[in-house]
Short mmCIF file of C-alpha atoms in Angstrom, two decimals:
data_model
loop_
_atom_site.label_atom_id
_atom_site.label_comp_id
_atom_site.label_asym_id
_atom_site.label_seq_id
_atom_site.Cartn_x
_atom_site.Cartn_y
_atom_site.Cartn_z
CA MET A 285 113.55 76.54 64.89
CA ILE A 286 115.57 73.78 63.23
CA ASN A 287 117.90 74.67 60.36
CA SER A 288 120.33 72.43 58.51
CA ASP A 289 123.25 73.79 60.57
CA ARG A 290 121.77 74.94 63.89
CA ILE A 291 118.90 74.73 66.36
CA ILE A 292 117.44 77.90 67.82
CA ALA A 293 115.30 77.74 70.97
CA TYR A 294 113.44 80.70 72.48
CA ALA A 295 111.64 81.34 75.78
CA ASP A 296 109.80 84.45 77.01
CA HIS A 297 110.71 83.80 80.64
CA LEU A 298 112.82 81.29 82.56
CA GLU A 299 113.07 80.99 86.32
CA THR A 300 116.50 80.56 87.89
CA GLY A 301 117.72 77.00 87.48
CA VAL A 302 119.36 74.45 85.22
CA TYR A 303 117.71 73.61 81.92
CA SER A 304 118.27 70.87 79.33
CA LEU A 305 117.47 70.86 75.65
CA HIS A 306 117.62 67.50 73.88
CA TYR A 307 117.69 67.07 70.15
CA LEU A 308 118.37 64.24 67.73
CA VAL A 309 120.86 64.41 64.87
CA ARG A 310 121.44 61.94 62.06
CA SER A 311 124.58 61.40 60.03
CA VAL A 312 124.56 59.20 56.95
CA THR A 313 128.29 59.65 56.29
CA PRO A 314 130.95 57.95 58.41
CA GLY A 315 133.67 60.23 59.72
CA THR A 316 134.86 62.40 62.58
CA PHE A 317 132.84 65.55 63.17
CA SER A 318 133.28 68.58 65.38
CA TRP A 319 130.40 69.00 67.84
CA PRO A 320 130.50 72.70 68.76
CA GLY A 321 129.41 73.81 72.20
CA ALA A 322 126.10 75.62 72.58
CA GLN A 323 125.93 79.32 73.36
CA VAL A 324 123.03 81.00 75.12
CA HIS A 325 122.43 84.63 75.99
CA LEU A 326 119.67 87.00 76.99
CA GLN A 327 118.31 88.99 74.07
CA TYR A 328 118.30 92.34 75.89
CA ALA A 329 121.21 91.66 78.26
CA PRO A 330 123.90 89.86 76.22
CA GLU A 331 126.38 90.26 79.07
CA GLU A 332 124.47 87.42 80.78
CA PHE A 333 125.34 84.25 78.91
CA GLY A 334 126.23 80.58 79.18
CA ARG A 335 128.17 78.02 77.18
CA THR A 336 128.52 74.26 77.04
CA ALA A 337 131.56 72.13 76.24
CA GLU A 338 132.46 71.20 72.70
CA SER A 339 133.23 67.65 71.66
CA THR A 340 134.07 65.37 68.77
CA LEU A 341 131.61 62.86 67.32
CA VAL A 342 132.87 59.73 65.53
CA VAL A 343 130.44 57.96 63.17
CA GLU A 344 131.63 54.51 62.11
CA ASP A 345 130.47 52.37 59.19
CA LYS A 346 128.42 49.33 60.33
CA SER A 347 130.09 46.89 57.94
#
């Protein structure tokens, strides 16, 4: 599911391993933006979770 402020991905079952989720974002306003880290957890076992690093995204004007 893609909302204006978040992406939600769901899977019924995942084998042990490393997974990647790629998505494209578009900014039409130059500036410096906070890129929050992702959070993942099991629906019925929230004590099992993972996180990614946060970052900063700089969008510069082309002119």
